[in-house]
Amino acid sequence: MDLSYGEAAEAFRADVRAFLSSHWPPAADLRGADLKAFIRAFRAAATEAGYLYRAVPKRYGGSEQPVDVIKAQVIREEFARARAPMEVGGNGMNMTVPTLLEKGTDEQKELFIRGTVEGDYIWGQGYSEPGSGSDLASVRTKGELSADGSKWIINGQKIWTSQGMQSTHMFMLVRTEPDAPKHDGITYLLIDLNQPGVTRRPIRQMTGEEGDHTFCEFFFDNAETPVSWQVGERGQGWYVSRTTLKHERASIGSADGLGRQFAKLVELAKEVDRIGDPVIRDKLAQIEGFVLSHRYTSFRLFSCAAAGEDPGPVSLMMKLLLTEIGHEMALLAQELIGEHAFIEPAGAGGRGNRGPRGPEKWLDQIMGSLGNSIAGGASNIQRNIIGERGLGLPRDLAMSGER
Amino acid sequence: MHFHLTEEQKAIQEAVRGTLADSWPIERIHAFADGDADFDRASWDALMALGLGGILLPDSGMGLLDAALACEVAGEAAAAGPLIGQLLAVAAAAASGRANLDALASGEAVATLVHGGSAFVPCARAADIFLVVDRAAGVRLVPAGDGVTIEAVRASDRTRPVSKVAFAEGAGEMLFAAADPITARLADAALVLCAADALGGAQKVTDMSVAYAKEREQFGQPVGRFQALKHQLAHMALDVEPARALVWYAAYAWDAELPDAPRAAAMAKAHLCDVYVRATRAAVAAHGGIGYTWEYGLNYWFRRALFDRAWLGSPSEHRARAADLASW
Ligand SMILES: Cc1cc2nc3c(=O)[nH]c(=O)nc-3n(C[C@H](O)[C@H](O)[C@H](O)COP(=O)(O)OP(=O)(O)OC[C@H]3O[C@@H](n4cnc5c(N)ncnc54)[C@H](O)[C@@H]3O)c2cc1C
């Protein structure tokens, strides 16, 4: 075992640092539109240098670099150190672009990738519906061809759409073959959300988020999208939606985030003067056992990815592991904050200035950690995946039907 | 950057696994468990013939990680024999500059580990040498007979039976004083190897449970199709598999002499010994009646889990140390 990245990576690190020191940060007095323009120009320069959008071809605004997970990691580390912005976040880069690169037509790539990379297109994920969550393949939002066969006409409802109020576009799963078996009757469509047939409404979250800061529901009433915006074959949408980002996916990013959060939990114990309590010390170290297991397993996944080896079932466990650790941290935080739990943290739910906040700020984590056990596949579904795909246990009837 | 096993490391584990599978089929474990011996020469010789004894020699080209990989497989096999003591006695003797280590490294002379302050010692009756590692009093090498009294007890772990051992004042030879950094390193190494044994055992009982759930039928189908059981098994795997990297890291940190090596050893010992106890309890529950029998054999790993947990200091003791080491 060796956790150093090697000489070539260190030389590369020096290049990244040199780049960052001449391009970041912006002047302290830069504000508003000027700051936005600066960041845009910075991203363009970083892409030109080969540091951002490495999986995206040059003609679509990327830097088209060969896969190199170590370089990708060095870039993440150095950008984080300099607090420089990386690629635009959200569904667009995580889901739309990889799906289009793998399954999209040239026209679709041309139309959407550059706009997404440059942050002009923001994508909502239109999967869940009021009647379809874990059983996603049961979606009922209907797509029918227009009389001339040039457009899909969409009717139905999507729900829990993160970033829905900001989204300009949506990728969605729509039932187009009502008579086919459920996994085989779905088509994957891209749609422009700014049209008369689309209505959106924010749903207030348990954390208090509302307005622009929360997830949404969307109503489709004869909304339209060109047939040329359909990704993959008609009826094959379920399989298109299984496309995941393979390029340089392994990172130890979530482990760093978890480690930072754990360090803050220790700080909290100090702040509320409980760090000397043996029960608290034991509980903290117990949680840290899991935090470190997650961290070093991330190293393992990263190392396997760099070597092109399959790490086995452990990769299926990372989401549930993170969720479970989040719960444990929430429970201890709740013990530590004591009566601060009576106070709603300033700026909770994205309302107003966060200002200086005391131990009550942990309420954000205490509630927010629950989102992890639902979004992106509920924990029970994760357990099914570990049991069936990881351990090879016989499939549950609920999970069967997929080819 | 390399943080997964090499082909060579996997091959070594396979070799150890094959040898131990030959030595310890379940009937042999039963026979050993029902006998009086605390050691089995033939299986020990077969294991030592692989050259494991010398892993921690300075010129072996291997290190604590490789030693941990061997101990992991021994834990999986529920092997008898003081492998951890042997590996560390060789390391201690070599570090003290002793010249002739052949008898120890070959396993001909059997060495067992004594946790400073504890009267309970595995394989004490068979041992030729006692390696006493005590953070507060240093490291001693005590030949059998030299002021050593051994009292047999009915041991709960039937694969690594303990005896009660007492040493006369000043028995044997002092290798390292308490303040010598090698004392703490040996104590840390013992924790990592114990964690590795726990990892191997926890994985073994998880695998047994999964295999049984695929084969046992109730209500006309394999019980592993029932979601409640499937989720229990998924949780066992979730507890065990990510913890593997914690053992790797602790061993790697020790080998590389990283500043956090002592703390990593404490965390690995505490975490894995808890995991092992949880896994063996869950395994018995997952099996139903057969799991509760002596005959089926799960109880050997269950008992080893109790042993690993209590040996070298409990999880909470090491978590308290880890808290101190982090200056919380
Ligand atoms: C913060 C947040 C953001 C989200 N963002 C998006 C988004 O951007 N786009 C989008 O499309 N969706 C989004 N979702 C929706 C999310 O994907 C769904 O909520 C999730 O898939 C669960 O579906 P459901 O809510 O219908 O719950 P259900 O599927 O109805 O589940 C209810 C309960 O039943 C259990 N359950 C269901 N099926 C099984 C089974 N087979 N075995 C065992 N237990 C089962 C679940 O574990 C759960 O406990 C978001 C959700 C949250 C909380």
JSON list of N, CA, C and O in Angstrom, two decimals, chain A residues 1-4 281-282 285-286 288-289 296-297 300 302-303 309 324 380 383-384 388 391-392 394-396, chain B residues 1-4 65 214 225 227 230-231 235 241-242 245-246 248-249 252 263 267 271 278 319 323-324 328:
[
{"chain": "A", "resi": 1, "resn": "MET", "atom": "N", "xyz": [0.85, -1.19, 0.00]},
{"chain": "A", "resi": 1, "resn": "MET", "atom": "CA", "xyz": [0.00, 0.00, 0.00]},
{"chain": "A", "resi": 1, "resn": "MET", "atom": "C", "xyz": [0.88, 1.25, 0.00]},
{"chain": "A", "resi": 1, "resn": "MET", "atom": "O", "xyz": [1.94, 1.27, 0.59]},
{"chain": "A", "resi": 2, "resn": "ASP", "atom": "N", "xyz": [0.38, 2.24, -0.67]},
{"chain": "A", "resi": 2, "resn": "ASP", "atom": "CA", "xyz": [1.14, 3.48, -0.74]},
{"chain": "A", "resi": 2, "resn": "ASP", "atom": "C", "xyz": [0.14, 4.58, -1.05]},
{"chain": "A", "resi": 2, "resn": "ASP", "atom": "O", "xyz": [-0.52, 4.54, -2.08]},
{"chain": "A", "resi": 3, "resn": "LEU", "atom": "N", "xyz": [0.01, 5.53, -0.16]},
{"chain": "A", "resi": 3, "resn": "LEU", "atom": "CA", "xyz": [-1.00, 6.56, -0.38]},
{"chain": "A", "resi": 3, "resn": "LEU", "atom": "C", "xyz": [-0.46, 7.80, -1.07]},
{"chain": "A", "resi": 3, "resn": "LEU", "atom": "O", "xyz": [-1.19, 8.75, -1.31]},
{"chain": "A", "resi": 4, "resn": "SER", "atom": "N", "xyz": [0.83, 7.77, -1.41]},
{"chain": "A", "resi": 4, "resn": "SER", "atom": "CA", "xyz": [1.33, 8.91, -2.17]},
{"chain": "A", "resi": 4, "resn": "SER", "atom": "C", "xyz": [0.89, 8.74, -3.62]},
{"chain": "A", "resi": 4, "resn": "SER", "atom": "O", "xyz": [0.64, 7.63, -4.07]},
{"chain": "A", "resi": 281, "resn": "ARG", "atom": "N", "xyz": [-16.96, 10.82, 24.57]},
{"chain": "A", "resi": 281, "resn": "ARG", "atom": "CA", "xyz": [-15.70, 10.45, 23.90]},
{"chain": "A", "resi": 281, "resn": "ARG", "atom": "C", "xyz": [-15.83, 9.08, 23.25]},
{"chain": "A", "resi": 281, "resn": "ARG", "atom": "O", "xyz": [-15.39, 8.85, 22.13]},
{"chain": "A", "resi": 282, "resn": "ASP", "atom": "N", "xyz": [-16.47, 8.16, 23.97]},
{"chain": "A", "resi": 282, "resn": "ASP", "atom": "CA", "xyz": [-16.65, 6.81, 23.43]},
{"chain": "A", "resi": 282, "resn": "ASP", "atom": "C", "xyz": [-17.53, 6.84, 22.19]},
{"chain": "A", "resi": 282, "resn": "ASP", "atom": "O", "xyz": [-17.24, 6.21, 21.17]},
{"chain": "A", "resi": 285, "resn": "ALA", "atom": "N", "xyz": [-15.70, 8.28, 19.21]},
{"chain": "A", "resi": 285, "resn": "ALA", "atom": "CA", "xyz": [-14.73, 7.36, 18.62]},
{"chain": "A", "resi": 285, "resn": "ALA", "atom": "C", "xyz": [-15.44, 6.21, 17.90]},
{"chain": "A", "resi": 285, "resn": "ALA", "atom": "O", "xyz": [-14.95, 5.70, 16.90]},
{"chain": "A", "resi": 286, "resn": "GLN", "atom": "N", "xyz": [-16.60, 5.83, 18.44]},
{"chain": "A", "resi": 286, "resn": "GLN", "atom": "CA", "xyz": [-17.38, 4.78, 17.77]},
{"chain": "A", "resi": 286, "resn": "GLN", "atom": "C", "xyz": [-17.79, 5.25, 16.37]},
{"chain": "A", "resi": 286, "resn": "GLN", "atom": "O", "xyz": [-17.65, 4.52, 15.39]},
{"chain": "A", "resi": 288, "resn": "GLU", "atom": "N", "xyz": [-16.39, 7.57, 14.69]},
{"chain": "A", "resi": 288, "resn": "GLU", "atom": "CA", "xyz": [-15.20, 7.76, 13.85]},
{"chain": "A", "resi": 288, "resn": "GLU", "atom": "C", "xyz": [-14.72, 6.45, 13.24]},
{"chain": "A", "resi": 288, "resn": "GLU", "atom": "O", "xyz": [-14.15, 6.44, 12.15]},
{"chain": "A", "resi": 289, "resn": "GLY", "atom": "N", "xyz": [-14.97, 5.33, 13.92]},
{"chain": "A", "resi": 289, "resn": "GLY", "atom": "CA", "xyz": [-14.63, 4.04, 13.34]},
{"chain": "A", "resi": 289, "resn": "GLY", "atom": "C", "xyz": [-15.31, 3.86, 11.99]},
{"chain": "A", "resi": 289, "resn": "GLY", "atom": "O", "xyz": [-14.71, 3.35, 11.03]},
{"chain": "A", "resi": 296, "resn": "TYR", "atom": "N", "xyz": [-11.25, 5.16, 4.22]},
{"chain": "A", "resi": 296, "resn": "TYR", "atom": "CA", "xyz": [-10.23, 4.28, 3.63]},
{"chain": "A", "resi": 296, "resn": "TYR", "atom": "C", "xyz": [-10.84, 3.39, 2.54]},
{"chain": "A", "resi": 296, "resn": "TYR", "atom": "O", "xyz": [-10.14, 2.99, 1.62]},
{"chain": "A", "resi": 297, "resn": "THR", "atom": "N", "xyz": [-12.12, 3.11, 2.65]},
{"chain": "A", "resi": 297, "resn": "THR", "atom": "CA", "xyz": [-12.76, 2.37, 1.55]},
{"chain": "A", "resi": 297, "resn": "THR", "atom": "C", "xyz": [-12.83, 3.25, 0.30]},
{"chain": "A", "resi": 297, "resn": "THR", "atom": "O", "xyz": [-12.71, 2.76, -0.82]},
{"chain": "A", "resi": 300, "resn": "ARG", "atom": "N", "xyz": [-9.70, 2.86, -1.28]},
{"chain": "A", "resi": 300, "resn": "ARG", "atom": "CA", "xyz": [-9.65, 1.56, -1.95]},
{"chain": "A", "resi": 300, "resn": "ARG", "atom": "C", "xyz": [-10.35, 1.62, -3.31]},
{"chain": "A", "resi": 300, "resn": "ARG", "atom": "O", "xyz": [-9.82, 1.14, -4.31]},
{"chain": "A", "resi": 302, "resn": "PHE", "atom": "N", "xyz": [-10.91, 4.24, -5.09]},
{"chain": "A", "resi": 302, "resn": "PHE", "atom": "CA", "xyz": [-10.12, 5.13, -5.92]},
{"chain": "A", "resi": 302, "resn": "PHE", "atom": "C", "xyz": [-8.92, 4.38, -6.51]},
{"chain": "A", "resi": 302, "resn": "PHE", "atom": "O", "xyz": [-8.63, 4.46, -7.71]},
{"chain": "A", "resi": 303, "resn": "SER", "atom": "N", "xyz": [-8.26, 3.62, -5.66]},
{"chain": "A", "resi": 303, "resn": "SER", "atom": "CA", "xyz": [-7.08, 2.87, -6.09]},
{"chain": "A", "resi": 303, "resn": "SER", "atom": "C", "xyz": [-7.46, 1.81, -7.13]},
{"chain": "A", "resi": 303, "resn": "SER", "atom": "O", "xyz": [-6.75, 1.62, -8.13]},
{"chain": "A", "resi": 309, "resn": "GLU", "atom": "N", "xyz": [-9.31, -1.97, -11.84]},
{"chain": "A", "resi": 309, "resn": "GLU", "atom": "CA", "xyz": [-9.80, -3.22, -11.25]},
{"chain": "A", "resi": 309, "resn": "GLU", "atom": "C", "xyz": [-11.18, -3.04, -10.66]},
{"chain": "A", "resi": 309, "resn": "GLU", "atom": "O", "xyz": [-11.55, -1.95, -10.24]},
{"chain": "A", "resi": 324, "resn": "GLU", "atom": "N", "xyz": [-26.09, 5.97, 6.87]},
{"chain": "A", "resi": 324, "resn": "GLU", "atom": "CA", "xyz": [-26.14, 5.47, 8.24]},
{"chain": "A", "resi": 324, "resn": "GLU", "atom": "C", "xyz": [-25.22, 6.28, 9.16]},
{"chain": "A", "resi": 324, "resn": "GLU", "atom": "O", "xyz": [-25.56, 6.55, 10.31]},
{"chain": "A", "resi": 380, "resn": "ASN", "atom": "N", "xyz": [-34.01, 1.19, 1.96]},
{"chain": "A", "resi": 380, "resn": "ASN", "atom": "CA", "xyz": [-34.42, -0.21, 1.76]},
{"chain": "A", "resi": 380, "resn": "ASN", "atom": "C", "xyz": [-34.07, -0.70, 0.36]},
{"chain": "A", "resi": 380, "resn": "ASN", "atom": "O", "xyz": [-33.75, -1.89, 0.17]},
{"chain": "A", "resi": 383, "resn": "ARG", "atom": "N", "xyz": [-30.54, -1.58, 0.42]},
{"chain": "A", "resi": 383, "resn": "ARG", "atom": "CA", "xyz": [-30.34, -2.89, 1.06]},
{"chain": "A", "resi": 383, "resn": "ARG", "atom": "C", "xyz": [-30.67, -4.01, 0.08]},
{"chain": "A", "resi": 383, "resn": "ARG", "atom": "O", "xyz": [-29.98, -5.03, 0.04]},
{"chain": "A", "resi": 384, "resn": "ASN", "atom": "N", "xyz": [-31.71, -3.82, -0.70]},
{"chain": "A", "resi": 384, "resn": "ASN", "atom": "CA", "xyz": [-32.03, -4.82, -1.73]},
{"chain": "A", "resi": 384, "resn": "ASN", "atom": "C", "xyz": [-30.86, -4.97, -2.70]},
{"chain": "A", "resi": 384, "resn": "ASN", "atom": "O", "xyz": [-30.50, -6.09, -3.07]},
{"chain": "A", "resi": 388, "resn": "GLU", "atom": "N", "xyz": [-28.96, -8.36, -3.24]},
{"chain": "A", "resi": 388, "resn": "GLU", "atom": "CA", "xyz": [-29.17, -9.10, -4.49]},
{"chain": "A", "resi": 388, "resn": "GLU", "atom": "C", "xyz": [-27.98, -9.00, -5.43]},
{"chain": "A", "resi": 388, "resn": "GLU", "atom": "O", "xyz": [-27.46, -10.02, -5.88]},
{"chain": "A", "resi": 391, "resn": "LEU", "atom": "N", "xyz": [-24.54, -9.63, -2.76]},
{"chain": "A", "resi": 391, "resn": "LEU", "atom": "CA", "xyz": [-24.38, -10.93, -2.11]},
{"chain": "A", "resi": 391, "resn": "LEU", "atom": "C", "xyz": [-24.97, -12.07, -2.94]},
{"chain": "A", "resi": 391, "resn": "LEU", "atom": "O", "xyz": [-24.82, -13.24, -2.59]},
{"chain": "A", "resi": 392, "resn": "GLY", "atom": "N", "xyz": [-25.64, -11.73, -4.02]},
{"chain": "A", "resi": 392, "resn": "GLY", "atom": "CA", "xyz": [-26.19, -12.77, -4.90]},
{"chain": "A", "resi": 392, "resn": "GLY", "atom": "C", "xyz": [-27.39, -13.50, -4.32]},
{"chain": "A", "resi": 392, "resn": "GLY", "atom": "O", "xyz": [-27.67, -14.64, -4.69]},
{"chain": "A", "resi": 394, "resn": "PRO", "atom": "N", "xyz": [-31.38, -14.39, -3.82]},
{"chain": "A", "resi": 394, "resn": "PRO", "atom": "CA", "xyz": [-32.43, -14.45, -4.83]},
{"chain": "A", "resi": 394, "resn": "PRO", "atom": "C", "xyz": [-33.25, -13.16, -4.87]},
{"chain": "A", "resi": 394, "resn": "PRO", "atom": "O", "xyz": [-33.47, -12.53, -3.83]},
{"chain": "A", "resi": 395, "resn": "ARG", "atom": "N", "xyz": [-33.68, -12.77, -6.06]},
{"chain": "A", "resi": 395, "resn": "ARG", "atom": "CA", "xyz": [-34.35, -11.48, -6.23]},
{"chain": "A", "resi": 395, "resn": "ARG", "atom": "C", "xyz": [-35.74, -11.47, -5.62]},
{"chain": "A", "resi": 395, "resn": "ARG", "atom": "O", "xyz": [-36.48, -12.43, -5.71]},
{"chain": "A", "resi": 396, "resn": "ASP", "atom": "N", "xyz": [-36.03, -10.32, -5.06]},
{"chain": "A", "resi": 396, "resn": "ASP", "atom": "CA", "xyz": [-37.35, -10.06, -4.53]},
{"chain": "A", "resi": 396, "resn": "ASP", "atom": "C", "xyz": [-38.30, -9.89, -5.71]},
{"chain": "A", "resi": 396, "resn": "ASP", "atom": "O", "xyz": [-37.92, -9.37, -6.76]},
{"chain": "B", "resi": 1, "resn": "MET", "atom": "N", "xyz": [0.11, 5.78, -5.84]},
{"chain": "B", "resi": 1, "resn": "MET", "atom": "CA", "xyz": [-1.08, 5.49, -5.04]},
{"chain": "B", "resi": 1, "resn": "MET", "atom": "C", "xyz": [-1.50, 4.05, -5.26]},
{"chain": "B", "resi": 1, "resn": "MET", "atom": "O", "xyz": [-1.80, 3.65, -6.37]},
{"chain": "B", "resi": 2, "resn": "HIS", "atom": "N", "xyz": [-1.50, 3.30, -4.21]},
{"chain": "B", "resi": 2, "resn": "HIS", "atom": "CA", "xyz": [-1.98, 1.93, -4.31]},
{"chain": "B", "resi": 2, "resn": "HIS", "atom": "C", "xyz": [-2.63, 1.58, -2.98]},
{"chain": "B", "resi": 2, "resn": "HIS", "atom": "O", "xyz": [-1.96, 1.56, -1.97]},
{"chain": "B", "resi": 3, "resn": "PHE", "atom": "N", "xyz": [-3.92, 1.35, -2.99]},
{"chain": "B", "resi": 3, "resn": "PHE", "atom": "CA", "xyz": [-4.59, 1.02, -1.74]},
{"chain": "B", "resi": 3, "resn": "PHE", "atom": "C", "xyz": [-5.58, -0.11, -1.95]},
{"chain": "B", "resi": 3, "resn": "PHE", "atom": "O", "xyz": [-6.75, -0.03, -1.60]},
{"chain": "B", "resi": 4, "resn": "HIS", "atom": "N", "xyz": [-5.11, -1.15, -2.60]},
{"chain": "B", "resi": 4, "resn": "HIS", "atom": "CA", "xyz": [-5.85, -2.41, -2.61]},
{"chain": "B", "resi": 4, "resn": "HIS", "atom": "C", "xyz": [-4.81, -3.51, -2.73]},
{"chain": "B", "resi": 4, "resn": "HIS", "atom": "O", "xyz": [-3.63, -3.23, -2.94]},
{"chain": "B", "resi": 65, "resn": "LEU", "atom": "N", "xyz": [1.27, -5.32, 7.13]},
{"chain": "B", "resi": 65, "resn": "LEU", "atom": "CA", "xyz": [0.11, -5.56, 6.28]},
{"chain": "B", "resi": 65, "resn": "LEU", "atom": "C", "xyz": [0.07, -7.04, 5.87]},
{"chain": "B", "resi": 65, "resn": "LEU", "atom": "O", "xyz": [-0.99, -7.68, 5.93]},
{"chain": "B", "resi": 214, "resn": "LYS", "atom": "N", "xyz": [-29.16, -18.98, 0.85]},
{"chain": "B", "resi": 214, "resn": "LYS", "atom": "CA", "xyz": [-29.45, -19.33, -0.55]},
{"chain": "B", "resi": 214, "resn": "LYS", "atom": "C", "xyz": [-29.92, -20.77, -0.66]},
{"chain": "B", "resi": 214, "resn": "LYS", "atom": "O", "xyz": [-30.58, -21.14, -1.62]},
{"chain": "B", "resi": 225, "resn": "ARG", "atom": "N", "xyz": [-34.61, -15.06, -0.05]},
{"chain": "B", "resi": 225, "resn": "ARG", "atom": "CA", "xyz": [-35.47, -14.20, -0.86]},
{"chain": "B", "resi": 225, "resn": "ARG", "atom": "C", "xyz": [-36.33, -13.30, 0.04]},
{"chain": "B", "resi": 225, "resn": "ARG", "atom": "O", "xyz": [-36.79, -12.26, -0.40]},
{"chain": "B", "resi": 227, "resn": "GLN", "atom": "N", "xyz": [-37.27, -10.52, 2.35]},
{"chain": "B", "resi": 227, "resn": "GLN", "atom": "CA", "xyz": [-36.56, -9.26, 2.44]},
{"chain": "B", "resi": 227, "resn": "GLN", "atom": "C", "xyz": [-36.01, -8.97, 3.84]},
{"chain": "B", "resi": 227, "resn": "GLN", "atom": "O", "xyz": [-34.93, -8.40, 3.97]},
{"chain": "B", "resi": 230, "resn": "LYS", "atom": "N", "xyz": [-32.88, -10.78, 4.01]},
{"chain": "B", "resi": 230, "resn": "LYS", "atom": "CA", "xyz": [-31.95, -10.18, 3.02]},
{"chain": "B", "resi": 230, "resn": "LYS", "atom": "C", "xyz": [-31.34, -8.90, 3.57]},
{"chain": "B", "resi": 230, "resn": "LYS", "atom": "O", "xyz": [-30.15, -8.65, 3.46]},
{"chain": "B", "resi": 231, "resn": "HIS", "atom": "N", "xyz": [-32.20, -8.10, 4.21]},
{"chain": "B", "resi": 231, "resn": "HIS", "atom": "CA", "xyz": [-31.70, -6.84, 4.75]},
{"chain": "B", "resi": 231, "resn": "HIS", "atom": "C", "xyz": [-30.78, -7.06, 5.94]},
{"chain": "B", "resi": 231, "resn": "HIS", "atom": "O", "xyz": [-29.80, -6.34, 6.13]},
{"chain": "B", "resi": 235, "resn": "HIS", "atom": "N", "xyz": [-26.93, -5.85, 6.00]},
{"chain": "B", "resi": 235, "resn": "HIS", "atom": "CA", "xyz": [-26.34, -5.06, 7.09]},
{"chain": "B", "resi": 235, "resn": "HIS", "atom": "C", "xyz": [-25.07, -5.71, 7.63]},
{"chain": "B", "resi": 235, "resn": "HIS", "atom": "O", "xyz": [-24.13, -5.01, 8.01]},
{"chain": "B", "resi": 241, "resn": "GLU", "atom": "N", "xyz": [-17.53, -5.29, 5.33]},
{"chain": "B", "resi": 241, "resn": "GLU", "atom": "CA", "xyz": [-16.69, -5.03, 4.15]},
{"chain": "B", "resi": 241, "resn": "GLU", "atom": "C", "xyz": [-15.99, -3.67, 4.20]},
{"chain": "B", "resi": 241, "resn": "GLU", "atom": "O", "xyz": [-14.79, -3.60, 3.94]},
{"chain": "B", "resi": 242, "resn": "PRO", "atom": "N", "xyz": [-16.67, -2.58, 4.54]},
{"chain": "B", "resi": 242, "resn": "PRO", "atom": "CA", "xyz": [-15.95, -1.31, 4.60]},
{"chain": "B", "resi": 242, "resn": "PRO", "atom": "C", "xyz": [-14.88, -1.29, 5.71]},
{"chain": "B", "resi": 242, "resn": "PRO", "atom": "O", "xyz": [-13.89, -0.57, 5.60]},
{"chain": "B", "resi": 245, "resn": "ALA", "atom": "N", "xyz": [-10.89, -1.92, 5.02]},
{"chain": "B", "resi": 245, "resn": "ALA", "atom": "CA", "xyz": [-9.93, -0.88, 4.70]},
{"chain": "B", "resi": 245, "resn": "ALA", "atom": "C", "xyz": [-9.36, -0.23, 5.96]},
{"chain": "B", "resi": 245, "resn": "ALA", "atom": "O", "xyz": [-8.26, 0.34, 5.93]},
{"chain": "B", "resi": 246, "resn": "LEU", "atom": "N", "xyz": [-10.09, -0.31, 7.05]},
{"chain": "B", "resi": 246, "resn": "LEU", "atom": "CA", "xyz": [-9.60, 0.24, 8.32]},
{"chain": "B", "resi": 246, "resn": "LEU", "atom": "C", "xyz": [-8.40, -0.59, 8.81]},
{"chain": "B", "resi": 246, "resn": "LEU", "atom": "O", "xyz": [-7.42, -0.05, 9.31]},
{"chain": "B", "resi": 248, "resn": "TRP", "atom": "N", "xyz": [-6.48, -2.43, 6.78]},
{"chain": "B", "resi": 248, "resn": "TRP", "atom": "CA", "xyz": [-5.39, -2.16, 5.83]},
{"chain": "B", "resi": 248, "resn": "TRP", "atom": "C", "xyz": [-4.67, -0.87, 6.20]},
{"chain": "B", "resi": 248, "resn": "TRP", "atom": "O", "xyz": [-3.46, -0.81, 6.20]},
{"chain": "B", "resi": 249, "resn": "TYR", "atom": "N", "xyz": [-5.48, 0.15, 6.48]},
{"chain": "B", "resi": 249, "resn": "TYR", "atom": "CA", "xyz": [-4.84, 1.44, 6.77]},
{"chain": "B", "resi": 249, "resn": "TYR", "atom": "C", "xyz": [-3.97, 1.35, 8.02]},
{"chain": "B", "resi": 249, "resn": "TYR", "atom": "O", "xyz": [-2.85, 1.86, 8.05]},
{"chain": "B", "resi": 252, "resn": "TYR", "atom": "N", "xyz": [-0.83, -0.44, 7.15]},
{"chain": "B", "resi": 252, "resn": "TYR", "atom": "CA", "xyz": [-0.01, 0.40, 6.28]},
{"chain": "B", "resi": 252, "resn": "TYR", "atom": "C", "xyz": [0.63, 1.54, 7.09]},
{"chain": "B", "resi": 252, "resn": "TYR", "atom": "O", "xyz": [1.82, 1.84, 6.94]},
{"chain": "B", "resi": 263, "resn": "ARG", "atom": "N", "xyz": [-2.83, 5.54, 16.72]},
{"chain": "B", "resi": 263, "resn": "ARG", "atom": "CA", "xyz": [-4.26, 5.79, 16.82]},
{"chain": "B", "resi": 263, "resn": "ARG", "atom": "C", "xyz": [-5.03, 4.90, 15.85]},
{"chain": "B", "resi": 263, "resn": "ARG", "atom": "O", "xyz": [-6.10, 4.37, 16.18]},
{"chain": "B", "resi": 267, "resn": "MET", "atom": "N", "xyz": [-8.06, 2.35, 16.79]},
{"chain": "B", "resi": 267, "resn": "MET", "atom": "CA", "xyz": [-9.36, 2.43, 16.13]},
{"chain": "B", "resi": 267, "resn": "MET", "atom": "C", "xyz": [-9.71, 1.10, 15.46]},
{"chain": "B", "resi": 267, "resn": "MET", "atom": "O", "xyz": [-10.85, 0.64, 15.51]},
{"chain": "B", "resi": 271, "resn": "HIS", "atom": "N", "xyz": [-12.91, -1.05, 16.56]},
{"chain": "B", "resi": 271, "resn": "HIS", "atom": "CA", "xyz": [-14.01, -1.15, 15.59]},
{"chain": "B", "resi": 271, "resn": "HIS", "atom": "C", "xyz": [-14.22, -2.60, 15.14]},
{"chain": "B", "resi": 271, "resn": "HIS", "atom": "O", "xyz": [-15.34, -3.10, 15.14]},
{"chain": "B", "resi": 278, "resn": "ARG", "atom": "N", "xyz": [-20.88, -8.31, 16.61]},
{"chain": "B", "resi": 278, "resn": "ARG", "atom": "CA", "xyz": [-22.17, -8.10, 15.95]},
{"chain": "B", "resi": 278, "resn": "ARG", "atom": "C", "xyz": [-22.40, -9.15, 14.86]},
{"chain": "B", "resi": 278, "resn": "ARG", "atom": "O", "xyz": [-23.49, -9.69, 14.73]},
{"chain": "B", "resi": 319, "resn": "ARG", "atom": "N", "xyz": [-10.99, 2.96, 22.48]},
{"chain": "B", "resi": 319, "resn": "ARG", "atom": "CA", "xyz": [-11.62, 4.21, 22.03]},
{"chain": "B", "resi": 319, "resn": "ARG", "atom": "C", "xyz": [-11.23, 5.36, 22.97]},
{"chain": "B", "resi": 319, "resn": "ARG", "atom": "O", "xyz": [-10.99, 6.48, 22.51]},
{"chain": "B", "resi": 323, "resn": "ALA", "atom": "N", "xyz": [-9.33, 8.65, 21.79]},
{"chain": "B", "resi": 323, "resn": "ALA", "atom": "CA", "xyz": [-9.79, 10.01, 22.12]},
{"chain": "B", "resi": 323, "resn": "ALA", "atom": "C", "xyz": [-8.63, 10.83, 22.70]},
{"chain": "B", "resi": 323, "resn": "ALA", "atom": "O", "xyz": [-8.41, 11.98, 22.31]},
{"chain": "B", "resi": 324, "resn": "ASP", "atom": "N", "xyz": [-7.87, 10.20, 23.58]},
{"chain": "B", "resi": 324, "resn": "ASP", "atom": "CA", "xyz": [-6.71, 10.91, 24.15]},
{"chain": "B", "resi": 324, "resn": "ASP", "atom": "C", "xyz": [-5.67, 11.23, 23.07]},
{"chain": "B", "resi": 324, "resn": "ASP", "atom": "O", "xyz": [-5.11, 12.33, 23.03]},
{"chain": "B", "resi": 328, "resn": "TRP", "atom": "N", "xyz": [-8.64, 15.13, 22.14]},
{"chain": "B", "resi": 328, "resn": "TRP", "atom": "CA", "xyz": [-10.00, 15.69, 22.26]},
{"chain": "B", "resi": 328, "resn": "TRP", "atom": "C", "xyz": [-10.17, 16.27, 23.65]},
{"chain": "B", "resi": 328, "resn": "TRP", "atom": "O", "xyz": [-9.57, 15.81, 24.61]}
]
